[in-house]
Coordinates of C-alpha atoms in Angstrom, one line a residue:
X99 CA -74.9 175.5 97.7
X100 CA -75.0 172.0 98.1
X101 CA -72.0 169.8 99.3
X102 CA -71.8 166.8 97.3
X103 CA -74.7 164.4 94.9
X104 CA -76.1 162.5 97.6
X105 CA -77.7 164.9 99.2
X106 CA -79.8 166.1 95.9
X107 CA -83.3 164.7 95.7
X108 CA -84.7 166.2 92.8
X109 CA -83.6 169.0 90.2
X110 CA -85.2 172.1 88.8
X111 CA -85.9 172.3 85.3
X112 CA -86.4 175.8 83.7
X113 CA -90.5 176.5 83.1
X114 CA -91.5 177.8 79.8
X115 CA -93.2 180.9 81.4
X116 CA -93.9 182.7 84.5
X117 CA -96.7 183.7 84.1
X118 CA -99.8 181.5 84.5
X119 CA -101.8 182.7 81.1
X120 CA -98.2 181.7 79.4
X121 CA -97.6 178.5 81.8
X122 CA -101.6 177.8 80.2
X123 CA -100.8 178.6 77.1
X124 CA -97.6 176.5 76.9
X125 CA -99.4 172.9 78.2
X126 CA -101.7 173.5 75.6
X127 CA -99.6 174.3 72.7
X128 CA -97.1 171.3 74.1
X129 CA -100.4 169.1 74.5
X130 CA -101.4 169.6 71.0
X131 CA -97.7 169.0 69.8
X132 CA -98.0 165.6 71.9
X133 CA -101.4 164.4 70.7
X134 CA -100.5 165.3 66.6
X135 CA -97.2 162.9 67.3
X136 CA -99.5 159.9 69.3
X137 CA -101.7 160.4 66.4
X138 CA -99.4 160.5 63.5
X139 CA -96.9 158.0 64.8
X140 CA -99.5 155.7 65.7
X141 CA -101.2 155.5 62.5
X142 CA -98.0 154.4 60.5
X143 CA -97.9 152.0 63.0
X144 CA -101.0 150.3 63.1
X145 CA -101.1 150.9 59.2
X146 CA -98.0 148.9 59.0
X147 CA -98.5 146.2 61.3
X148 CA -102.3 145.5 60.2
X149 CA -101.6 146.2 56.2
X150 CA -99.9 142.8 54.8
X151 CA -99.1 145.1 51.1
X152 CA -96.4 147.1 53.7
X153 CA -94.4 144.4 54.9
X154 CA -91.6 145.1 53.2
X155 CA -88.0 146.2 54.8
X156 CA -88.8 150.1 54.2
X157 CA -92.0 149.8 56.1
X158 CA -90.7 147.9 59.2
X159 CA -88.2 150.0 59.2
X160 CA -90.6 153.1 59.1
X161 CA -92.6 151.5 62.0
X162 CA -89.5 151.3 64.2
X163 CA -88.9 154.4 63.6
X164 CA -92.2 155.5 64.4
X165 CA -91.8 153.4 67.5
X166 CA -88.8 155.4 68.5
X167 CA -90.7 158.7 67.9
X168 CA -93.3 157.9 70.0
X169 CA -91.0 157.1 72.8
X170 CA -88.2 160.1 72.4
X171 CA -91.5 162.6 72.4
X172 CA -93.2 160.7 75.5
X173 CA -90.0 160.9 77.6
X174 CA -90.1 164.7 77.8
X175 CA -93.3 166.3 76.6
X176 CA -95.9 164.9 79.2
X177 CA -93.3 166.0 82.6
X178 CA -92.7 169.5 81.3
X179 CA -96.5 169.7 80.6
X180 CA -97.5 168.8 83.8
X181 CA -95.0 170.8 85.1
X182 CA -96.4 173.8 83.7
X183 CA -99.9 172.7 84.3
X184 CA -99.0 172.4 88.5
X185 CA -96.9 175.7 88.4
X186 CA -94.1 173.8 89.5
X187 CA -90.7 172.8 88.0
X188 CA -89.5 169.7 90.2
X189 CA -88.1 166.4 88.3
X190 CA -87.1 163.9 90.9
X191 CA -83.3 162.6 90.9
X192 CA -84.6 159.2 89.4
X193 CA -87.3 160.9 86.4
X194 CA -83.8 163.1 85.5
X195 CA -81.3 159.7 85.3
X196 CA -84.6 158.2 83.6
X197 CA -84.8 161.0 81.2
X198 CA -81.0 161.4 80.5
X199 CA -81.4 157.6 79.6
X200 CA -84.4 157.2 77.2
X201 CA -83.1 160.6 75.5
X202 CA -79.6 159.1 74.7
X203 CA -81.0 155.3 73.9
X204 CA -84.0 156.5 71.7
X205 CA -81.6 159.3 70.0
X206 CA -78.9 157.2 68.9
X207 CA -81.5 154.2 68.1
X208 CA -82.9 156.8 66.0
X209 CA -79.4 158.1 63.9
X210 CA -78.5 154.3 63.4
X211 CA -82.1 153.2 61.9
X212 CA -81.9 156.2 59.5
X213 CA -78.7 155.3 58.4
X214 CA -79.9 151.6 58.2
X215 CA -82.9 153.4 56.1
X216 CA -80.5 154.8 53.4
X217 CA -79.3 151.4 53.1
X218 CA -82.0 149.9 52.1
X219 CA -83.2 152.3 49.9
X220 CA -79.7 151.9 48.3
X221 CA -80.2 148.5 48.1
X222 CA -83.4 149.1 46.5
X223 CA -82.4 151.4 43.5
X224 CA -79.1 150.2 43.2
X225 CA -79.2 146.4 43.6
X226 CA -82.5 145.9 43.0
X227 CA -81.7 142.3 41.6
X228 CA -80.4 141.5 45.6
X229 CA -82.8 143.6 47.3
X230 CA -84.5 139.6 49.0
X231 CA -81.7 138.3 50.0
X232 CA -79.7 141.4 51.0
X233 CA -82.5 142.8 53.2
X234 CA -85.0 139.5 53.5
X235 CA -87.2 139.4 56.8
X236 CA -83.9 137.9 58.9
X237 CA -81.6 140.7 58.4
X238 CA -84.4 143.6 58.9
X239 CA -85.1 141.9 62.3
X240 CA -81.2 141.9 62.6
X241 CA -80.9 145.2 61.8
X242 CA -83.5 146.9 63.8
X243 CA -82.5 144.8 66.6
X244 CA -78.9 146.3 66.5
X245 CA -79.8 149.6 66.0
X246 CA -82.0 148.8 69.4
X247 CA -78.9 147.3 71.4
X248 CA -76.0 149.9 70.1
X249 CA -78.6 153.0 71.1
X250 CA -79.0 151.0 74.6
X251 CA -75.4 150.3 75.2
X252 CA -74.3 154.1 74.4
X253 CA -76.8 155.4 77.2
X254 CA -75.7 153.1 79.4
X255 CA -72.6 154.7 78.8
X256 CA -73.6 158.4 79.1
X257 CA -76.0 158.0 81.5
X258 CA -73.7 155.8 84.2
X259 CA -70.9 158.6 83.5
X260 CA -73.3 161.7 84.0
X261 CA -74.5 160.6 87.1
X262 CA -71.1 159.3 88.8
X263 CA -70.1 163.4 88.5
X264 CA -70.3 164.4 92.2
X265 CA -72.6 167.7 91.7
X266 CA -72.1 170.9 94.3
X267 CA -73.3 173.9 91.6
X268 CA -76.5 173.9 93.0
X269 CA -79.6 171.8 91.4
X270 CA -81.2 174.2 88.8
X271 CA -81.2 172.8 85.0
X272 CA -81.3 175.4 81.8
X273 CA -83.5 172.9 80.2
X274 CA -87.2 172.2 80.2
X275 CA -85.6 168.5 80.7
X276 CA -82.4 166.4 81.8
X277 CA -79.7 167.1 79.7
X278 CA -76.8 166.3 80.2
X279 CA -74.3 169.8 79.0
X280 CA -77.2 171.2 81.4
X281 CA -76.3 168.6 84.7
X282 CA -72.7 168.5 83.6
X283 CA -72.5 172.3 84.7
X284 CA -73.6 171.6 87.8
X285 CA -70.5 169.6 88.5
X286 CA -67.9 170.1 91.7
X287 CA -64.8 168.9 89.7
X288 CA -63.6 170.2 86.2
X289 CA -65.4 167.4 83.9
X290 CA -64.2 168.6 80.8
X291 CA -61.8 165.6 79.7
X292 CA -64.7 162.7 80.7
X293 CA -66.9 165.3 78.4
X294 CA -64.4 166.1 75.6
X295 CA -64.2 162.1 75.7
X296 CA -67.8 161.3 75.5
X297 CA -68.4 164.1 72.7
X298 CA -65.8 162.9 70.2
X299 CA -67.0 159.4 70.9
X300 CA -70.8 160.5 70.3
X301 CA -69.6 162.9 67.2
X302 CA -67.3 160.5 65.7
X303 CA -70.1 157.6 65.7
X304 CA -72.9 160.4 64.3
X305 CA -70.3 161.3 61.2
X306 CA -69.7 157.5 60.4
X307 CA -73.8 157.4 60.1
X308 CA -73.6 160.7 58.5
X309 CA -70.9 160.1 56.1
X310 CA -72.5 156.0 55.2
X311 CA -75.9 158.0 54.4
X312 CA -74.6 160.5 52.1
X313 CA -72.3 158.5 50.2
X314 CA -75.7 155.9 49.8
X315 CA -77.2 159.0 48.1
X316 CA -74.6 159.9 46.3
X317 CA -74.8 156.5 44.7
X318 CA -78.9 156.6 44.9
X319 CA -78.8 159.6 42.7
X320 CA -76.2 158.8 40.3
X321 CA -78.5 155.5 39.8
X322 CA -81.6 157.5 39.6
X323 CA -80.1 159.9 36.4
X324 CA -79.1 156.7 34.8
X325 CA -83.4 156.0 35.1
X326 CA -84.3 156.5 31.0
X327 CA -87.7 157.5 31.9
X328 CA -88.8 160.4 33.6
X329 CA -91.5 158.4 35.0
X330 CA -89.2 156.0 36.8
X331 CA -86.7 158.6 38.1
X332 CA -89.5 160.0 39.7
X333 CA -91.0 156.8 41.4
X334 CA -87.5 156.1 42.6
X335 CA -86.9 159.8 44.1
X336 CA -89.9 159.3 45.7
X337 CA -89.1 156.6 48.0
X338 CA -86.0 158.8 48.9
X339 CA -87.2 162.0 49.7
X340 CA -88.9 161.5 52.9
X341 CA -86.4 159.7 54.2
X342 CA -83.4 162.4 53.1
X343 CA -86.0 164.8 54.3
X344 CA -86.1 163.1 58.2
X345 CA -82.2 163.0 58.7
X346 CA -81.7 166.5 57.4
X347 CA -84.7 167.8 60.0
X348 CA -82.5 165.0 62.5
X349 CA -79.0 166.0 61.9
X350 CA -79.7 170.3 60.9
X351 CA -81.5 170.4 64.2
X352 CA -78.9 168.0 66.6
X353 CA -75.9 169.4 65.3
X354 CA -77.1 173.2 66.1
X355 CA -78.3 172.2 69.3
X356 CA -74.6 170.7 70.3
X357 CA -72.7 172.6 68.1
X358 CA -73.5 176.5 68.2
X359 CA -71.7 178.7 69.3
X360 CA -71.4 179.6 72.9
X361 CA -71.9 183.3 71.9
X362 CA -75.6 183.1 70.8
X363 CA -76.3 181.0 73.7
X364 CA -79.0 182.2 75.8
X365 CA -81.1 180.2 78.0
X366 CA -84.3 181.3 75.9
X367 CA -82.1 179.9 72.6
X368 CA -81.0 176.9 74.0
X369 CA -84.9 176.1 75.0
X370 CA -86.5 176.8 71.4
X371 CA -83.2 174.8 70.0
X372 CA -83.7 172.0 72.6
X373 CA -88.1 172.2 71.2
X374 CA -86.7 172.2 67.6
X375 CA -84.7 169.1 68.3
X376 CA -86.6 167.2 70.8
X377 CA -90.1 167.8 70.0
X378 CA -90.3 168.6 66.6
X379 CA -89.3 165.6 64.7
X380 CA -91.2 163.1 66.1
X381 CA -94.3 165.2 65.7
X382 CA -93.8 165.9 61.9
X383 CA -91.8 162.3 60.6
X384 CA -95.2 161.0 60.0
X385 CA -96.4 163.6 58.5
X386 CA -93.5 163.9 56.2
X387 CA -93.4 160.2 54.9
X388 CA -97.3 159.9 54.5
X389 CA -97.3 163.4 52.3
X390 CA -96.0 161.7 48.9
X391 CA -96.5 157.8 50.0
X392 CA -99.1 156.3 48.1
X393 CA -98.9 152.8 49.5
X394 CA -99.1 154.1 53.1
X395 CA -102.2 156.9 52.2
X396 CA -104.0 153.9 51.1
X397 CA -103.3 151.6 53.9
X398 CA -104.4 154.4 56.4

């Protein structure tokens, strides 16, 4: 037991294995993971950026989102796989405040640019007369730029109130990363009214996205069945699908992670829930909005 924060140097995260075959196995498996999202994500964008036929808002948008995929997978793939590789499960006090950060900046950058996403491809089906000057070059850079500063501002916000909880439960962390339920229970004081307040803050801000997205879809589609030919409707659900198909992966996988029951929790569960929503959409985004995109195939 410890007695108060200042005198913890570094937490323990939890390893993926104890046995060194498994620890082996696990680098690999998480290396592979890693190198499939550098490899994806950096295609779209360096197909975007070098491709003048995708500068359009959908694209710029797709390349910031790429951006942020790249970033969210790099702030805790490469420490737990070193971590395994070493046989050691140390993260210093400053990589876990680091960590907590970049996870709660790049995830809410992320939520806001999808919802900006369905925006524009509302905008696109349903206004297509406005579609310049609603979303011309200006308001994209706008756009992306606040999704950006809001996702900054709210882990200032989480991070700065994490870390001011004096901590005396000890240093170990259920997680193969910082996060934050995980460092909130090692907390001296009951926390639950700072947490309560932080998670209906978070939650209510995720449902606004939530709730703006579906309702652009809702519109979307009805426009879409109004489409007389089947040739259009298709073109324009198209455009939609990968991007519907990203927040459902997004939001299915965050809201089961924060959500579940305490009853099936298990640290084994909450580690393949934490890999499901961590790891695994910035590895397959790319993949999913390069399968039916004929612009970007070609481009690449």
């Amino acid at each position: 037991k410890m007695s108060n924060s200042s005198s913890i140097t570094q937490f323990l995260l939890l390893a993926f294995a104890d046995t060194r075959e498994l620890q082996l196995l696990h680098f690999w498996l998480f290396l592979g993971i890693y190198l499939a999202a550098l490899l994806g994500n950096g295609l779209i964008i360096t197909a975007v950026a070098c491709d003048h036929r995708l500068h359009i808002p959908m694209y710029f948008f797709l390349l910031n989102l790429s951006l942020i995929d790249l970033g969210s997978i790099s702030n805790t793939v490469p420490k737990s796989m070193a971590n395994s590789l070493w046989d050691t499960t140390a993260i210093s006090y400053a990589g876990c405040a680091a960590q907590v950060f970049l996870f709660f900046f790049l995830m809410s950058a992320e939520l806001y640019l999808l919802t900006i996403m369905a925006y524009d491809r509302y905008v696109a089906i349903c206004k297509p007369l406005h579609y310049g000057t609603l979303l011309g070059s200006r308001a994209c850079v706008h756009m992306a730029a606040a999704a950006w500063g809001s996702g900054f501002l709210n882990s200032l916000l989480h991070a700065a109130n994490t870390f001011s909880i004096p901590l005396c439960q000890g240093n170990s962390l259920d997680q193969f990363f910082c996060e934050v339920p995980q460092i909130l229970k090692l907390s001296c004081s009951d926390v639950s009214l700072r947490e309560v307040g932080l998670l209906v803050f978070g939650v209510g801000i995720a449902f606004g996205c939530f709730v703006f997205i579906m309702l652009s879809y809702v519109q979307i589609f009805r426009a879409v069945l109004r489409v007389p030919s089947q040739k259009g409707r298709h073109k324009a659900f198209s455009t939609c699908l990968p991007h519907l198909a990203v927040v459902s992966l997004y939001v299915s996988t965050g809201m089961f992670a924060y959500l579940k029951p305490p009853s099936i929790s298990s640290p084994s569960v909450d580690l393949l829930v934490a890999v499901l929503y961590s790891v695994l959409p910035p590895a397959v985004n790319p993949l999913i909005y390069s399968m039916r995109n004929q612009e970007l195939k070609e481009a690449l």
